[in-house]
Amino acid sequence: SKGPACRAFTVQFNFQPLADNHSGEFDEANQTIKINQNHPDTRNRFTIAHEIGHDVLGHHGISLRSTALGSYESVLEKSNEMAANNFAATLLMPRKLLVKLVNETINRLGLDDAGLTKQQVGEVTKIISQELAVSEETMTYRLQNVRMFVKRDD
């Protein structure tokens, strides 16, 4: 049996000035991605992964990445944005890699992984966000979503 079909990724990237609250845009018909050149590199890395997600996930039309989730008009639009965010987070910060980096960082800092303080969690988050070139805010959300630093009641 044949494996899954593979198609060439032919999207063109354009860095250009966009409105401050506008991070990027994927245009399915023209196979273009616009990236806000005024945003920091960490944001743009996430935006690029997010916009690639729209293409990989087969979202139709034009998808805009806004900094305000409330700006999406339909449930489908909001759902597509959340799916593209999840795709980007998984691509840039895979769970298996996070577990490895968190453990290595905790060991390197000589911390007790059984009882990390909020400050120590912040320190670990900062270090691994720099290693993976994403913002601390993005890393914080990802670590919460994969339930990395959850208190367990044994």
N, CA and C of each residue as an Amber inpcrd file, in Angstrom:
protein
   462
   0.8440000  -1.1960000   0.0000000   0.0000000   0.0000000   0.0000000
   0.8800000   1.2470000   0.0000000   0.3720000   2.2750000  -0.6300000
   1.1150000   3.5290000  -0.7150000   0.9550000   4.3250000   0.5740000
   1.9710000   5.1200000   0.8900000   1.9000000   5.9980000   2.0560000
   1.0330000   7.2100000   1.7440000   0.8920000   8.1000000   2.7200000
   0.0750000   9.2870000   2.4970000   0.6780000  10.1710000   1.4150000
  -0.1770000  10.8570000   0.6860000   0.2790000  11.7620000  -0.3750000
   1.0670000  12.9120000   0.2510000   2.0620000  13.3540000  -0.4730000
   2.8650000  14.4740000   0.0190000   2.8380000  15.5550000  -1.0470000
   2.5990000  16.7910000  -0.6230000   2.6170000  17.8650000  -1.6080000
   3.6890000  18.8680000  -1.2220000   4.2040000  19.5210000  -2.2250000
   5.2580000  20.5120000  -1.9730000   4.6730000  21.6950000  -1.2230000
   5.4610000  22.2430000  -0.3120000   5.0420000  23.4240000   0.4380000
   5.5240000  24.6270000  -0.3430000   4.5920000  25.3380000  -0.9730000
   4.9710000  26.4070000  -1.9020000   4.4980000  27.7840000  -1.4490000
   4.3230000  27.9650000  -0.1680000   3.8400000  29.2470000   0.3440000
   4.9680000  30.2730000   0.3080000   4.6310000  31.4900000  -0.0970000
   5.6130000  32.5770000  -0.1130000   5.4340000  33.4510000   1.1280000
   6.5510000  33.7960000   1.7680000   6.5370000  34.6370000   2.9670000
   6.8980000  36.0700000   2.6120000   6.1370000  37.0180000   3.1620000
   6.4270000  38.4350000   2.9580000   6.4450000  39.1410000   4.3000000
   7.5780000  39.7270000   4.6470000   7.6740000  40.5470000   5.8530000
   7.3430000  41.9720000   5.4560000   6.3570000  42.5620000   6.1220000
   5.9430000  43.9220000   5.7910000   5.3060000  44.5870000   6.9980000
   5.1940000  45.9150000   6.9740000   4.5370000  46.5830000   8.1040000
   3.0340000  46.2790000   8.0850000   2.5060000  45.8470000   9.2270000
   1.0710000  45.6090000   9.3870000   0.6220000  46.3870000  10.6170000
  -0.6740000  46.4900000  10.8210000  -1.1950000  47.1650000  12.0160000
  -0.6290000  46.4850000  13.2570000  -0.4390000  47.2460000  14.3290000
   0.1730000  46.7330000  15.5570000  -0.5010000  45.4770000  16.0990000
  -1.8300000  45.4160000  16.0090000  -2.5660000  44.2720000  16.5690000
  -2.6960000  43.1290000  15.5560000  -1.9950000  43.2380000  14.4530000
  -2.0820000  42.2850000  13.3570000  -0.7200000  41.6110000  13.1830000
  -0.6260000  40.3340000  13.5770000   0.6620000  39.6350000  13.5580000
   0.9960000  39.0410000  12.1970000  -0.0310000  38.5350000  11.5220000
   0.2230000  37.8880000  10.2490000  -1.0610000  37.4950000   9.5580000
  -0.9040000  36.9530000   8.3500000  -2.0670000  36.6020000   7.5400000
  -1.6840000  35.4870000   6.5770000  -2.5540000  34.4790000   6.4750000
  -2.3820000  33.4180000   5.4810000  -3.4720000  33.5710000   4.4340000
  -3.0750000  33.6550000   3.1700000  -4.0140000  33.7630000   2.0570000
  -3.9170000  32.4610000   1.2610000  -4.9320000  31.6040000   1.4460000
  -4.9130000  30.2710000   0.8280000  -4.8490000  30.3520000  -0.6910000
  -5.6800000  31.2040000  -1.2960000  -5.7720000  31.2830000  -2.7610000
  -4.4410000  31.6900000  -3.3930000  -3.7700000  32.6560000  -2.7950000
  -2.5040000  33.1460000  -3.3490000  -1.2840000  32.4470000  -2.7500000
  -1.5300000  31.5450000  -1.7740000  -0.4490000  30.8060000  -1.1070000
   0.6450000  31.7480000  -0.6000000   0.1910000  32.7970000   0.1190000
   1.1350000  33.7610000   0.6870000   0.8870000  33.9130000   2.1800000
   1.9550000  34.1950000   2.8840000   1.8840000  34.5100000   4.3020000
   2.5390000  35.8700000   4.4980000   1.7840000  36.7930000   5.1100000
   2.3360000  38.0980000   5.4640000   2.6980000  38.0620000   6.9390000
   3.8620000  38.6070000   7.2670000   4.3560000  38.6500000   8.6470000
   4.6320000  40.1070000   8.9940000   4.2140000  40.5170000  10.1980000
   4.4300000  41.9030000  10.6320000   5.9070000  42.1190000  10.9520000
   6.5860000  42.8760000  10.1040000   8.0350000  43.0940000  10.2780000
   8.3630000  43.9230000  11.5140000   7.3530000  44.5810000  12.1030000
   7.5920000  45.4100000  13.2820000   7.5150000  44.6330000  14.5890000
   7.0960000  43.3740000  14.5150000   6.9930000  42.5600000  15.7290000
   8.3330000  41.8930000  16.0300000   8.5770000  41.5360000  17.3150000
   9.8470000  40.8870000  17.6730000   9.9910000  39.5090000  17.0190000
  11.2400000  39.0690000  16.8880000  11.5330000  37.7780000  16.2480000
  10.7910000  36.6160000  16.8900000  10.6880000  36.6100000  18.2340000
  10.0090000  35.4940000  18.9080000   8.5400000  35.4290000  18.4830000
   7.8870000  36.5800000  18.3820000   6.4850000  36.6260000  17.9500000
   6.3720000  36.1720000  16.5010000   7.3110000  36.6290000  15.6660000
   7.2560000  36.2720000  14.2470000   7.4900000  34.7800000  14.0240000
   8.3670000  34.1610000  14.8180000   8.5560000  32.7020000  14.7090000
   7.2410000  31.9870000  14.9790000   6.5400000  32.4210000  16.0340000
   5.2650000  31.7910000  16.3740000   4.2340000  32.0630000  15.2760000
   4.1990000  33.3020000  14.7780000   3.2470000  33.6700000  13.7250000
   3.4770000  32.8380000  12.4670000   4.7300000  32.6630000  12.0790000
   5.0390000  31.8490000  10.8910000   4.5350000  30.4220000  11.0940000
   4.8280000  29.8300000  12.2460000   4.3650000  28.4590000  12.5360000
   2.8320000  28.4110000  12.5450000   2.1990000  29.4450000  13.1070000
   0.7380000  29.5470000  13.1710000   0.1420000  29.5970000  11.7590000
   0.7170000  30.4490000  10.9050000   0.1870000  30.5980000   9.5390000
   0.4220000  29.3360000   8.7130000   1.5720000  28.6690000   8.9150000
   1.8080000  27.3770000   8.2580000   0.7340000  26.3860000   8.7220000
   0.3620000  26.4740000   9.9930000  -0.6950000  25.6190000  10.5390000
  -2.0010000  25.7630000   9.7800000  -2.3710000  27.0140000   9.4430000
  -3.6000000  27.2120000   8.6640000  -3.5300000  26.4240000   7.3600000
  -2.3740000  26.4460000   6.6990000  -2.2220000  25.7330000   5.4260000
  -2.2740000  24.2250000   5.6460000  -1.4760000  23.7280000   6.5860000
  -1.4100000  22.2900000   6.8530000  -2.7730000  21.7470000   7.2910000
  -3.5000000  22.5470000   8.0800000  -4.8030000  22.1110000   8.5880000
  -5.9350000  22.3090000   7.5730000  -5.6000000  22.8900000   6.4070000
  -6.5780000  23.0260000   5.3270000  -7.6190000  24.1010000   5.5520000
  -7.2750000  25.1630000   6.2670000  -8.2180000  26.2600000   6.4820000
  -8.3470000  27.0750000   5.1950000  -9.5820000  27.3820000   4.8410000
  -9.8460000  28.0530000   3.5670000  -9.9590000  29.5590000   3.7350000
  -9.7140000  30.2610000   2.6290000  -9.8710000  31.7190000   2.6210000
  -8.6480000  32.4300000   3.1630000  -8.8900000  33.5730000   3.7730000
  -7.8100000  34.3690000   4.3560000  -7.9350000  34.2930000   5.8650000
  -6.8610000  33.8930000   6.5220000  -6.8440000  33.8070000   7.9800000
  -5.9300000  34.8870000   8.5230000  -6.4650000  35.7110000   9.3990000
  -5.6870000  36.7910000  10.0070000  -5.3060000  36.3910000  11.4140000
  -4.0670000  36.6540000  11.8070000  -3.6610000  36.4190000  13.1960000
  -3.6680000  37.7490000  13.9050000  -4.6200000  37.9020000  14.8110000
  -4.7590000  39.1290000  15.5780000  -4.3120000  38.8660000  17.0020000
  -3.9220000  39.9250000  17.7070000  -3.5160000  39.7600000  19.1040000
  -4.7390000  39.6640000  20.0100000  -5.9300000  39.9600000  19.4750000
  -7.1530000  39.9300000  20.2870000  -8.0790000  38.8160000  19.8010000
  -8.2200000  37.7320000  20.5970000  -9.0900000  36.6170000  20.1910000
 -10.5390000  37.0510000  20.0380000 -10.9400000  38.1010000  20.7480000
 -12.3160000  38.5920000  20.6530000 -12.6410000  39.2180000  19.3160000
 -11.6140000  39.4320000  18.4770000 -11.8400000  40.1020000  17.2010000
 -12.3450000  39.1470000  16.1200000 -12.4220000  37.8390000  16.4250000
 -12.8750000  36.8930000  15.4200000 -14.4010000  36.8370000  15.4140000
 -14.9490000  36.9050000  14.2070000 -16.3990000  37.0680000  14.0770000
 -17.1860000  35.7800000  14.2630000 -16.6550000  34.6610000  13.7880000
 -17.4350000  33.4270000  13.8480000 -16.7700000  32.3880000  14.7350000
 -17.5650000  31.4120000  15.1310000 -17.0560000  30.3060000  15.9370000
 -16.0060000  29.5400000  15.1280000 -16.2560000  29.3560000  13.8170000
 -15.3110000  28.6390000  12.9540000 -13.9830000  29.3880000  12.8940000
 -14.0430000  30.7100000  12.7220000 -12.8270000  31.5240000  12.6560000
 -12.0130000  31.3840000  13.9420000 -12.7080000  31.5000000  15.0680000
 -12.0430000  31.3860000  16.3700000 -11.4680000  29.9840000  16.5480000
 -12.2340000  28.9780000  16.1360000 -11.7970000  27.5870000  16.2330000
 -10.5520000  27.3560000  15.3740000 -10.5440000  27.9010000  14.1550000
  -9.3860000  27.7760000  13.2640000  -8.1630000  28.4520000  13.8730000
  -8.3680000  29.6120000  14.4930000  -7.2500000  30.3290000  15.1200000
  -6.6690000  29.5180000  16.2750000  -7.5450000  28.9340000  17.0840000
  -7.0820000  28.1270000  18.2120000  -6.3510000  26.8820000  17.7210000
  -6.8530000  26.2770000  16.6390000  -6.1980000  25.0920000  16.0690000
  -4.8190000  25.4630000  15.5150000  -4.7180000  26.6160000  14.8490000
  -3.4330000  27.0680000  14.3030000  -2.4600000  27.4090000  15.4380000
  -2.9840000  27.9820000  16.5270000  -2.1320000  28.2630000  17.6980000
  -1.5890000  26.9590000  18.2800000  -2.4540000  25.9620000  18.3880000
  -2.0530000  24.6680000  18.9280000  -1.0130000  23.9990000  18.0350000
  -1.2230000  24.0900000  16.7170000  -0.2600000  23.5510000  15.7540000
   1.1070000  24.2100000  15.9610000   1.1150000  25.5440000  16.0480000
   2.3640000  26.2970000  16.2060000   3.0680000  25.9270000  17.5120000
   2.2970000  25.8550000  18.5950000   2.8740000  25.5280000  19.9000000
   3.4970000  24.1330000  19.8950000   2.8100000  23.1850000  19.2670000
   3.2980000  21.8080000  19.2040000   4.5390000  21.7130000  18.3190000
   4.5460000  22.4850000  17.2320000   5.6850000  22.4860000  16.3140000
   6.9290000  23.0960000  16.9680000   6.7510000  24.2450000  17.6250000
   7.8890000  24.9700000  18.1990000   8.3150000  24.4420000  19.5670000
   7.3600000  23.8350000  20.2950000   7.6270000  23.3930000  21.6720000
   7.0330000  22.0060000  21.9140000   7.5720000  20.9760000  21.2240000
   7.0050000  19.6370000  21.4060000   7.1260000  19.1730000  22.8580000
   6.0980000  18.4910000  23.3510000   6.0370000  18.0910000  24.7570000
   7.2750000  17.3010000  25.1920000   7.6870000  16.3410000  24.3720000
   8.8280000  15.4870000  24.7140000  10.0960000  16.3310000  24.9210000
  10.2900000  17.3210000  24.0510000  11.4540000  18.2050000  24.1700000
  11.3450000  19.0720000  25.4180000  10.1350000  19.5400000  25.7260000
   9.9410000  20.3630000  26.9270000  10.3020000  19.5820000  28.1890000
   9.8530000  18.3340000  28.2680000  10.1520000  17.5040000  29.4420000
  11.6650000  17.3780000  29.6030000  12.3550000  17.1110000  28.4960000
  13.8160000  16.9630000  28.5140000  14.4750000  18.2660000  28.9700000
  14.0800000  19.4040000  28.3790000  14.7050000  20.6830000  28.7150000
  14.4070000  21.1120000  30.1490000  13.1790000  20.8830000  30.6020000
  12.8120000  21.2410000  31.9760000  13.6630000  20.4280000  32.9520000
  13.7620000  19.1210000  32.7250000  14.5610000  18.2670000  33.6160000
  16.0300000  18.6680000  33.6140000  16.5760000  18.9130000  32.4250000
  17.9820000  19.3310000  32.3240000  18.2200000  20.6530000  33.0550000
  17.2980000  21.5950000  32.8890000  17.4470000  22.9220000  33.5030000
  17.3370000  22.8290000  35.0200000  16.3850000  22.0600000  35.5060000
  16.2240000  21.8620000  36.9550000  17.5040000  21.2530000  37.5400000
  18.0490000  20.2570000  36.8540000  19.2910000  19.6160000  37.3270000
  20.4670000  20.5860000  37.2780000  20.5770000  21.3370000  36.1780000
  21.6850000  22.2810000  36.0130000  21.6580000  23.3620000  37.0880000
  20.4440000  23.7870000  37.4650000  20.3040000  24.8220000  38.4900000
  20.3630000  24.2450000  39.9080000  20.3830000  22.9180000  40.0130000
  20.4450000  22.2640000  41.3190000  19.1770000  22.4430000  42.1360000
  18.0270000  22.4480000  41.4650000  16.7470000  22.6580000  42.1480000
  16.1160000  21.3330000  42.5520000  15.1800000  21.4010000  43.4890000
  14.4350000  20.2270000  43.9380000  13.1490000  20.1510000  43.1330000
  13.0810000  19.2140000  42.1850000  11.9020000  19.1780000  41.3010000
  10.6220000  18.7720000  42.0190000  10.7350000  18.3170000  43.2590000
   9.5320000  17.9360000  44.0080000   8.8510000  19.1580000  44.6320000
   9.5650000  20.2580000  44.7470000   8.9580000  21.4320000  45.3880000
   9.4720000  22.7400000  44.8330000   9.2260000  22.9820000  43.5510000
   9.6830000  24.2310000  42.9340000   8.8140000  25.4020000  43.3930000
   9.4550000  26.5200000  43.7000000   8.7030000  27.7330000  44.0270000
   8.2340000  28.3750000  42.7250000   7.3130000  29.3190000  42.8570000
   6.8110000  30.0420000  41.6900000   7.9710000  30.7590000  40.9840000
   8.8850000  31.2860000  41.7730000  10.0520000  32.0030000  41.2320000
  10.9610000  31.0450000  40.4470000  11.1640000  29.8440000  40.9810000
  11.9980000  28.8510000  40.2990000  11.3450000  28.3800000  38.9940000
  10.0290000  28.1970000  39.0090000   9.3100000  27.8280000  37.7900000
   9.5010000  28.9370000  36.7560000   9.4270000  30.1930000  37.2020000
   9.6380000  31.3380000  36.3180000  11.0370000  31.3450000  35.7190000
  12.0260000  30.9940000  36.5350000  13.4180000  30.9550000  36.0840000
  13.6140000  29.8620000  35.0290000  13.0590000  28.6780000  35.2940000
  13.1530000  27.5630000  34.3480000  12.4450000  27.9330000  33.0430000
  11.2670000  28.5420000  33.1660000  10.4860000  28.9590000  31.9880000
  11.2850000  29.9370000  31.1370000  11.9120000  30.9040000  31.7880000
  12.7020000  31.9170000  31.0680000  13.8500000  31.2680000  30.3010000
  14.5550000  30.3640000  30.9520000  15.7040000  29.7070000  30.3310000
  15.2860000  28.8900000  29.1080000  14.2420000  28.0680000  29.2580000
  13.8790000  27.2220000  28.1170000  13.1830000  28.0100000  27.0090000
  12.5250000  29.1310000  27.3590000  11.9340000  29.9660000  26.3010000
  13.0440000  30.5740000  25.4480000  14.1600000  30.9480000  26.0930000
  15.3040000  31.4830000  25.3460000  15.9370000  30.3940000  24.4770000
  16.0320000  29.1820000  25.0130000  16.6170000  28.0710000  24.2500000
  15.8090000  27.7490000  22.9990000  14.4770000  27.8810000  23.0950000
  13.6110000  27.5500000  21.9590000  13.1750000  28.7940000  21.1660000
  13.7140000  29.9560000  21.5290000  13.4510000  31.2170000  20.8180000
  11.9630000  31.5500000  20.7040000  11.2590000  31.3910000  21.8390000
   9.8610000  31.8280000  21.9250000   9.7620000  32.7790000  23.1100000
   8.6800000  33.5360000  23.1780000   8.5190000  34.4690000  24.2950000
   8.2380000  33.7030000  25.5860000   8.5500000  34.3380000  26.7130000
   8.2540000  33.7160000  28.0110000   6.7540000  33.4810000  28.1560000
   5.9600000  34.4350000  27.6680000   4.4990000  34.3210000  27.7530000
   4.0190000  33.0770000  26.9980000   4.5340000  32.8880000  25.7890000
   4.1650000  31.7220000  24.9820000   4.5710000  30.4310000  25.6860000
   5.7890000  30.4220000  26.2400000   6.2770000  29.2310000  26.9450000
   5.4300000  28.9470000  28.1820000   5.0570000  29.9940000  28.9040000
   4.2160000  29.8370000  30.0990000   2.8960000  29.1550000  29.7360000
   2.2430000  29.6350000  28.6560000   0.9860000  29.0210000  28.2060000
   1.1960000  27.5630000  27.8210000   2.2770000  27.2940000  27.0950000
   2.5360000  25.9310000  26.6290000   2.7720000  24.9840000  27.8050000
   3.5540000  25.4450000  28.7840000   3.8310000  24.6090000  29.9610000
   2.5490000  24.3350000  30.7460000   1.6390000  25.3230000  30.7890000
   0.3410000  25.1060000  31.4500000  -0.4880000  24.0940000  30.6590000
  -0.4910000  24.2510000  29.3330000  -1.3130000  23.3740000  28.4880000
  -0.8560000  21.9250000  28.5130000   0.4450000  21.7110000  28.6550000
   0.9330000  20.3200000  28.7370000   1.0400000  19.8650000  30.1930000
   0.5460000  20.7170000  31.1090000   0.4680000  20.4170000  32.5450000
   1.8320000  20.0200000  33.1180000   2.8490000  20.8370000  32.8000000
   4.2140000  20.5290000  33.2170000   4.4470000  20.7480000  34.7120000
   3.9980000  21.8820000  35.2390000   4.2530000  22.1980000  36.6480000
   2.9460000  22.1680000  37.4320000   2.3070000  21.0120000  37.4820000
   1.0400000  20.8780000  38.1880000   1.3090000  20.2410000  39.5420000
   0.7050000  20.8260000  40.5750000   0.8420000  20.2330000  41.9220000
  -0.0030000  18.9740000  41.9770000   0.6270000  17.9040000  42.4310000
  -0.1040000  16.6370000  42.5610000  -0.3890000  16.3840000  44.0410000
  -1.6040000  15.9920000  44.3170000  -1.9570000  15.6250000  45.7020000
  -1.7890000  14.1110000  45.8430000  -0.6680000  13.7270000  46.4160000
  -0.3860000  12.2950000  46.5400000  -1.0520000  11.6920000  47.7640000
